[in-house]
């Protein structure tokens, strides 16, 4: 199990690290609220201000210590101190002797040295020359019947059998893996027709798939290690032997699992006797070798956290398909995304908690957001997403339900043995807002409902789903992405009728708008679904419309703002 720092540090240039971003967001929010409390709450006394400033100093100190420790760990990861002759126990490289090597790759049904079938043999193997070969591999009957096939990669002396060479190095990897068949699902009608004659889990039965790529790496650098300061990530790949009075380590061989992508998988069926295998090799420096080891360890850690194969494959695409500078830019953009997301989240809660009346607020928009988050949560549960994704969405869903209770003026009063639901009354201005809201939603229903129903029927007939529940959830999610922007139309209509935008909270809109542009930047790096790109585009259009309304309708000085305070009240306070 990797430590927290080892999980965050090496992956900093490759993955949006949740732990780092959560700490950043919490620190910036606490620093902001402590140094500028009047921006978020009522003026506090000098004693409370001192407490907040003192807390800020403590958090700042903890943050500095944490970042210093992280930088030190990253420095130790990037720079490995070589062993100086005459100082300590040195472990020299076997490759420094320039031995004549041979690369032999076998296939086997078992991950041991039995029943080996030669796939390819490369004589005079040059560790500094990269190559790529395509070979056809024969599949045993057991593999064709949904079995597993392994590969054993040997680097050994030239002209000597790898099983007879005591200085050979080898690694074992799978040439086949189990995953859900992409062609195994039929349309929803066909699935449910066959459901009665099918075993309960047969539809979800994993199928053996062929991994069509095998990428080999070996550290080609003649580095001399210090035995007392040997990195732990290198130690598990190292085999050492005694040569007279010195210690020598054998070549560091590594099979790259990051290059194995879902798009390269090929389904194995009973009639397939041979499948192509692309074998590639590239020598690495010590720094690159350690970096790739840490990246691969992170992928295995994500599986333990509950990430699906599709999620991990997307992360692999970012790591493998992009260069280092783009990864660094992605990490920086991700950090800002999490910061603004947290600030929007916090200000949104503060806004609704202090909201005293619902004048100018669209109840239909709040209801739509609540419905949308519930559907997205059900979609993630249906896809068995990881807890790291489910927990934030679940919290957001809970808050949206609370906002529905707030906008509907529903109060729960607990008595001794039962609870009483009390619904508050709306004043004349609020009832006028509700009329505008209902009028806007009624006009939208003539457009949204027919298109949504026709799209759902089309997907039922022509697209593939496991069951009716999956079809229903996917149809609702598609409708949310396609027509989500129309849910904001009632709020725009209310602003138009009231000729005012003073009832809205603009800092939340600004944070969400910045996040929209961040999401657009992510679509350049991640392979996102077209519906997600459509969602980002419509959010930008909405924000521009809000900006236009804010410019068009000047703030009414006599209207109380969203926190219940008025401009004339502020003038009185300043005069006092």
PDB file of C-alpha atoms in Angstrom, residues 38 40 152 172 207 220 234 572:
ATOM      1  CA  UNK A  38     -17.258  40.475   6.454  1.00  0.00           C
ATOM      2  CA  UNK A  40     -19.269  35.968   4.255  1.00  0.00           C
ATOM      3  CA  UNK A 152       6.673 -14.879 -19.836  1.00  0.00           C
ATOM      4  CA  UNK A 172       4.968 -12.532 -16.189  1.00  0.00           C
ATOM      5  CA  UNK A 207     -15.770 -12.523 -21.522  1.00  0.00           C
ATOM      6  CA  UNK A 220      19.314   1.101 -19.887  1.00  0.00           C
ATOM      7  CA  UNK A 234      13.457  -0.158  -7.431  1.00  0.00           C
ATOM      8  CA  UNK A 572     -27.737  54.155   7.747  1.00  0.00           C
TER       9      UNK A 572
END
